[in-house]
XYZ file of C-alpha atoms in Angstrom:
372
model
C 13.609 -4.938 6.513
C 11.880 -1.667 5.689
C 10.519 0.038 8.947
C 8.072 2.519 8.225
C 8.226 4.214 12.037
C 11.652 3.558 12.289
C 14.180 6.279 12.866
C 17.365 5.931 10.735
C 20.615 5.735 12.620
C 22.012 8.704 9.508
C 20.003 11.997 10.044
C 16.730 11.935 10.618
C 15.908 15.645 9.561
C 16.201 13.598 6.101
C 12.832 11.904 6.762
C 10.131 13.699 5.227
C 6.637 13.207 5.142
C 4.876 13.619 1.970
C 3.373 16.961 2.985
C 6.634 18.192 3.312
C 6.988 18.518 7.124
C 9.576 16.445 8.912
C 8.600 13.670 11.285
C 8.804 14.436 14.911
C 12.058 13.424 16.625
C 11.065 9.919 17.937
C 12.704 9.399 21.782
C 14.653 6.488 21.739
C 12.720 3.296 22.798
C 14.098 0.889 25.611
C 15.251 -2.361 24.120
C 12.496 -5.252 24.276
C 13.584 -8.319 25.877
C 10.926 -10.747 26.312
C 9.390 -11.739 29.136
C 10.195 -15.410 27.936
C 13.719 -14.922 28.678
C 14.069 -17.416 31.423
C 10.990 -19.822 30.344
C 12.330 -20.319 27.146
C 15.676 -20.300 27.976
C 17.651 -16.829 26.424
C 21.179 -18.999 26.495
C 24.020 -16.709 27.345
C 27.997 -17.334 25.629
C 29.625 -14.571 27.922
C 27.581 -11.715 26.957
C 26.593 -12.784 23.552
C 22.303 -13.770 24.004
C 21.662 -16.356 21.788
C 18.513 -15.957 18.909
C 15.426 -17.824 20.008
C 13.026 -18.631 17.359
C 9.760 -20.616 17.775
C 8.346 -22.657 14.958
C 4.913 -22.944 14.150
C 3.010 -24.873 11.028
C -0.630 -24.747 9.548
C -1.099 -28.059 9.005
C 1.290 -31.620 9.920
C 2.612 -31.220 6.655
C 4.374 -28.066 7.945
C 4.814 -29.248 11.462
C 7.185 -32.098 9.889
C 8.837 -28.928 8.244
C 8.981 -27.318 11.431
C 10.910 -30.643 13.278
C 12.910 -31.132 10.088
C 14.199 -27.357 10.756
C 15.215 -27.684 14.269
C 17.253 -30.648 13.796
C 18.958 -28.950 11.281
C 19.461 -25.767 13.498
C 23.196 -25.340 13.487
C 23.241 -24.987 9.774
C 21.153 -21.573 10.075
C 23.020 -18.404 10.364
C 22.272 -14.434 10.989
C 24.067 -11.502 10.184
C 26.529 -10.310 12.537
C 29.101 -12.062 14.694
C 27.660 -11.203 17.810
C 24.882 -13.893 17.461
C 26.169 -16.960 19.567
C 23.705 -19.285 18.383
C 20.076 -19.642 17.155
C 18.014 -21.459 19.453
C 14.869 -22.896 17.917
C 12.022 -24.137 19.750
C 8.722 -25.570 18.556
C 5.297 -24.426 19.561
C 4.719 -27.339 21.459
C 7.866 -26.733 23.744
C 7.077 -22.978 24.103
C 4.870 -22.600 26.988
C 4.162 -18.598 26.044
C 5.081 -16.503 23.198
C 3.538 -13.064 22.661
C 2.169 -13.805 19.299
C -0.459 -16.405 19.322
C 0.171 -18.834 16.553
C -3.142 -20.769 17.052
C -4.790 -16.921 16.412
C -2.868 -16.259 13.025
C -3.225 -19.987 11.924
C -6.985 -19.860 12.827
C -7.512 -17.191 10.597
C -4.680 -17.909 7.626
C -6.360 -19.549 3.824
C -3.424 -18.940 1.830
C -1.956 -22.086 0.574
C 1.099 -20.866 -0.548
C 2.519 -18.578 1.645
C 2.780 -17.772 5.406
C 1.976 -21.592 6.405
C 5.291 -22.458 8.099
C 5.625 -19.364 10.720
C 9.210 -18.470 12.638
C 8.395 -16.236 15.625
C 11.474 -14.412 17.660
C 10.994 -12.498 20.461
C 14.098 -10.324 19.856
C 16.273 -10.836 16.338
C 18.536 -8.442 14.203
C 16.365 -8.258 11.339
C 13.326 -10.738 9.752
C 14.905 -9.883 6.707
C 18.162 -11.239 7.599
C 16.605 -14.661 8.726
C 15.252 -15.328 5.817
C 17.581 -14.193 3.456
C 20.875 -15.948 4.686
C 18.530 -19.408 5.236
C 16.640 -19.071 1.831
C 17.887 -22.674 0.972
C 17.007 -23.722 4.230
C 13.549 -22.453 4.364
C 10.438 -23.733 2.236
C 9.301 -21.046 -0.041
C 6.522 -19.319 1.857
C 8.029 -19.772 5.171
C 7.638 -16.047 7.337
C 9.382 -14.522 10.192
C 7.456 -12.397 12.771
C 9.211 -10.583 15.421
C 8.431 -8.601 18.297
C 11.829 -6.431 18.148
C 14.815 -6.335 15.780
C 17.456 -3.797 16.217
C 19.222 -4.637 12.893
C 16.063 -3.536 10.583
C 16.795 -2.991 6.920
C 15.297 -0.020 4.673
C 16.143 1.314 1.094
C 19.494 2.188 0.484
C 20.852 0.312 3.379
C 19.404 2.519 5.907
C 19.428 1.418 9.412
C 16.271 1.435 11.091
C 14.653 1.114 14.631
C 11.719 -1.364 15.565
C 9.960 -0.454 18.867
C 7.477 -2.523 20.324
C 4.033 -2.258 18.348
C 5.101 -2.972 15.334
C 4.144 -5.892 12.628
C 7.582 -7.150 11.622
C 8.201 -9.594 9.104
C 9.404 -11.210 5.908
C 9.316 -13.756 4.108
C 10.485 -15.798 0.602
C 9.006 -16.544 -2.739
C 10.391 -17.349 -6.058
C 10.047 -15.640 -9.392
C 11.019 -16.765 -12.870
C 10.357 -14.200 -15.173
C 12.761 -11.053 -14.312
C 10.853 -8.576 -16.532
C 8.119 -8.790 -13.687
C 10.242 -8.517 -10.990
C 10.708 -4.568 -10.341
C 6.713 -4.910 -9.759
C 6.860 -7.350 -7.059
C 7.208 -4.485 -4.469
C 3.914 -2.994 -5.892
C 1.579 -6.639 -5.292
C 2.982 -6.703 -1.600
C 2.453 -2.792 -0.991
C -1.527 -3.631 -2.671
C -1.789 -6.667 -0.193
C -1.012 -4.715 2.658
C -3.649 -2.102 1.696
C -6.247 -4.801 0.613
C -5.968 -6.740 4.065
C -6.342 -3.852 6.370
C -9.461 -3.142 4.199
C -10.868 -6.317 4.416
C -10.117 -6.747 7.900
C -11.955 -3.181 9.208
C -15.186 -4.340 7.097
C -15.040 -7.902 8.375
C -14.537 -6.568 12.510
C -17.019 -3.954 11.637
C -14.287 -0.503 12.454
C -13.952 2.392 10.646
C -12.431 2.333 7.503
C -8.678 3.129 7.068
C -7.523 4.649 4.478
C -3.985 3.298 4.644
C -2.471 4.618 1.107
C 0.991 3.719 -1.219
C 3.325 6.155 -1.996
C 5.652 4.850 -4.751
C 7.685 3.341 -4.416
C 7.493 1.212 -1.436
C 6.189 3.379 1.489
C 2.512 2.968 3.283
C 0.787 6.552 4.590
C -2.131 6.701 7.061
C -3.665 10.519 7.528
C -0.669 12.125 5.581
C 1.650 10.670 7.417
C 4.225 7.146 7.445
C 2.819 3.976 8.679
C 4.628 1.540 6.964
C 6.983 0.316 4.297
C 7.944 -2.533 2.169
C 11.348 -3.987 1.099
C 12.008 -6.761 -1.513
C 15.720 -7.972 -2.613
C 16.313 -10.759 -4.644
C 19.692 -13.204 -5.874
C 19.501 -15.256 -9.268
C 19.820 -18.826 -9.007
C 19.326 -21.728 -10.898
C 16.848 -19.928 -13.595
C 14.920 -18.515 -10.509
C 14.679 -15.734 -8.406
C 14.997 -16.113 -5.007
C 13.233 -13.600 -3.573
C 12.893 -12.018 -0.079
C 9.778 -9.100 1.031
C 9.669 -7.609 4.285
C 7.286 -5.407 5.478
C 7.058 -3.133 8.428
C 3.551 -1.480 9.607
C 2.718 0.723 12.840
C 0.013 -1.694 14.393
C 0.383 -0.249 18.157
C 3.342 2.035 18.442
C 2.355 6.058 18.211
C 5.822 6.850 17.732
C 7.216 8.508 15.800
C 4.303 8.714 14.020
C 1.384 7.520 14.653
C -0.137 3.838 13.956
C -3.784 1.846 12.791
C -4.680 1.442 16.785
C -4.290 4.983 17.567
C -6.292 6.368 14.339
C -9.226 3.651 14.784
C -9.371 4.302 18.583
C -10.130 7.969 17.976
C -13.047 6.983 15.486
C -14.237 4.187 17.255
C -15.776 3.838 20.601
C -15.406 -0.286 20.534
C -12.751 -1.406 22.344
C -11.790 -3.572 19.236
C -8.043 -3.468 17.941
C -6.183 -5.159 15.127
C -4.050 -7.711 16.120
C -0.920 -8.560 14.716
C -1.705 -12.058 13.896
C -5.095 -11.093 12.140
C -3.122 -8.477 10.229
C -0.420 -10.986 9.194
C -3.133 -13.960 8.561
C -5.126 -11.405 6.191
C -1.900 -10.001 4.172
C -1.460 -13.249 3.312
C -4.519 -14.409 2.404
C -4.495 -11.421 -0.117
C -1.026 -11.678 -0.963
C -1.712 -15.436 -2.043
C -4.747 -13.890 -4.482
C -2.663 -11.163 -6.042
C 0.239 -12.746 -6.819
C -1.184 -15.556 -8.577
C -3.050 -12.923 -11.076
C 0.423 -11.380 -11.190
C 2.117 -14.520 -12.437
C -0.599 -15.292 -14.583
C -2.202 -12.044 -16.268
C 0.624 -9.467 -15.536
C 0.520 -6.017 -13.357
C -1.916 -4.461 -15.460
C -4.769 -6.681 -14.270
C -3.901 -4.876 -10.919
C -2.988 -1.858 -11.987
C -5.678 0.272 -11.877
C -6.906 -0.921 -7.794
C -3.245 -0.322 -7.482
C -3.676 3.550 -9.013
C -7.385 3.786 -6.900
C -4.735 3.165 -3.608
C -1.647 4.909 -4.126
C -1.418 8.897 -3.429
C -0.539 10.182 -7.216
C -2.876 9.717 -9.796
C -3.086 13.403 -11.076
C 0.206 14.822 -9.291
C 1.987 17.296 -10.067
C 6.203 16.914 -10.390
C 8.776 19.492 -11.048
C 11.631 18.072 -12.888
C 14.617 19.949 -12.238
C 16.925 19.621 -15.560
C 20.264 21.138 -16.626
C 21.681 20.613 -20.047
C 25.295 21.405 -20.277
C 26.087 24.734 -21.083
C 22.534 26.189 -20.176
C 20.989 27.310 -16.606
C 18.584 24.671 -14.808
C 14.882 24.677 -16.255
C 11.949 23.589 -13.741
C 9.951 21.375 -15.904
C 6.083 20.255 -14.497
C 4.504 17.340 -15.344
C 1.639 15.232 -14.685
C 1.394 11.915 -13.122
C -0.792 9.180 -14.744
C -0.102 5.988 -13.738
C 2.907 3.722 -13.818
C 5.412 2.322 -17.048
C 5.678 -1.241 -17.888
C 8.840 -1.715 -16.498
C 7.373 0.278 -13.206
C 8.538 3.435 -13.294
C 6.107 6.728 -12.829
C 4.204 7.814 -16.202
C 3.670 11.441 -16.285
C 2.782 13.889 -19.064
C 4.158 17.261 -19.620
C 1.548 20.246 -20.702
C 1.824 19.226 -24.090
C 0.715 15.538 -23.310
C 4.048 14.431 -24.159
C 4.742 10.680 -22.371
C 7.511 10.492 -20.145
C 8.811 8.151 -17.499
C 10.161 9.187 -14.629
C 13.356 7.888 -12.739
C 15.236 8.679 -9.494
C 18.453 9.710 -9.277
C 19.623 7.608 -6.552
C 20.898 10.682 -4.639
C 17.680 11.882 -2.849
C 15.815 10.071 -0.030
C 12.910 11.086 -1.042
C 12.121 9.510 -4.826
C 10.376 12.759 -5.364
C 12.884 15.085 -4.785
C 15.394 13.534 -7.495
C 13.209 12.611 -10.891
C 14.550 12.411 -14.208
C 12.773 12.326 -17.041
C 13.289 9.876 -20.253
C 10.548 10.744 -22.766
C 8.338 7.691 -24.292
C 8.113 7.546 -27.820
């Protein structure tokens, strides 16, 4: 899944933040392993650990979900063929875990998504869980973990997870395709909306955690977060999977929501992970049903009030064959139907821009196709 703070295995000197700096050169974390290890029993096949996931559910409906699941264990699968086995535990058998599914139930509405939780304490990606099981999982279902050291970004980057961050991902199907591209957009505004919500209802200072398109999350000019969603086509449906990665408590190699509130705030008070998660999808659940039902463009313009472009300026680099490369700047507006960036050139001219798949950064490789 897409790991905001994580440091790419390619060259990192490729990260850049939007101001144009690079990131500092994170140090390379130790690898977590969880202090439930022996409690919980981390089965060894030689020297291959085994996966340990702990199920969790809202309400007995889910719990009979949750049982169903584990007896059906061998059929789930992860990537990579140094996984021995996936261990699954319920909450009932786990005696400790360090995220507290009676917090995150306590505080989750949402009564579509997020109600049947999987919880690892060490995994190669979220992502991967509940992509390769996404017939064996109830739509909605989410995995949290503490660690993964198989994380997904764009492009099929590579990324690192230290300990601190909010990992997870989780399913949902789609029918109409034309809506689809602007999925990414209703998780990235859910993100933004919770962490809102959640400063006003704990009384901390606001953050001002803001989207840059497509799918990245900025706090103070610089990346706390990120948001991946991939999708297959079955059976008239889209089966879709969203991951999301946020800097809760890690500084590095960045900087994360803890650190920024505890130098405006003299409380004590932190966000939790499980708050976080509970909130997202308590908004998530909101948004996405005006998605399905009234389009993006009931959304649009809180999603335009949050992102960090309304009124930016872009130079298009363009060469026509035969001629030298002309620097073209335009304007950005807003976004295209089919969710691409709307900008106008100094004539007001309409065009939407693309990227051209070669540059990391989405605005460092625009194209232009002019609207009629």
């Amino acid at each position: 899944m897409p790991l905001a703070l994580l440091r790419p295995t390619t060259a990192a000197s490729a990260i850049r933040c939007l101001r144009g700096s690079c990131l500092p050169s994170p140090r390379r974390l130790p690898v977590y392993v969880s202090s439930l290890a022996s409690s919980l029993g981390r089965a060894m096949d030689g020297n291959r650990p085994s996966t340990l996931l702990v199920l969790s559910g809202k309400s007995p409906r889910e719990d009979d979900l949750a049982r169903s699941l584990k007896c059906r264990s061998e059929t789930l699968k992860l990537l990579g063929e140094e996984e021995a086995e996936i261990r699954i535990l319920l909450r009932s058998e786990a005696d400790h875990s360090t995220f507290n599914p009676q917090f995150y139930m306590g505080a989750l509405t949402a009564s579509r998504f997020g109600r049947l939780l999987i919880w690892s304490p060490r995994i190669t990606s979220t992502h991967d869980l509940v992509s390769k099981n996404f017939d064996e999982l109830p739509v909605g279902t989410v995995c949290v973990a503490d660690v993964q050291y198989k994380g997904r970004g764009r492009a099929k980057n590579v990324w690192e997870s230290p300990v601190g961050c909010l990992l997870f991902s989780f399913t949902l199907q789609m029918e109409d395709g034309h809506k689809l591209p602007l999925l990414q957009y209703v998780v990235s505004l859910a993100v933004t909306e919770a962490i809102k919500e959640l400063c006003q209802t704990k009384g901390l200072p606001h953050l001002d955690v803001r989207i840059k398109w497509p799918n990245d999350l900025y706090l103070n000019g610089l990346k706390v977060g990120g948001i991946l969603c991939t999708s297959t086509y079955r059976s008239k449906k889209f089966n879709v999977c969203a991951g999301i990665g946020l800097n809760l408590d890690n500084e590095k190699p960045t900087t994360c929501l803890n650190a920024v509130l505890r130098e405006t705030n003299s409380a004590s008070i932190c966000l939790r992970r499980e708050d976080v998660l509970a909130s997202f999808f308590n908004k998530f659940d909101y948004l996405f049903k005006i998605f399905l039902d009234q389009g993006f463009q009931s959304l649009e313009e809180l999603y335009c009030e949050t992102w960090l472009h309304s009124g930016q300026k872009v130079v298009i680099v363009e060469k026509l064959e035969g001629q030298p490369e002309e620097n073209v700047i335009v304007t950005v507006q807003g976004l295209t139907s089919s969710g691409y960036l709307l900008a106008t050139d100094e004539d007001n001219k309409c065009y939407e821009l693309h990227p051209d798949g070669n540059s990391f950064d989405f605005f460092k490789g625009l194209v232009r196709r002019k609207l009629e």
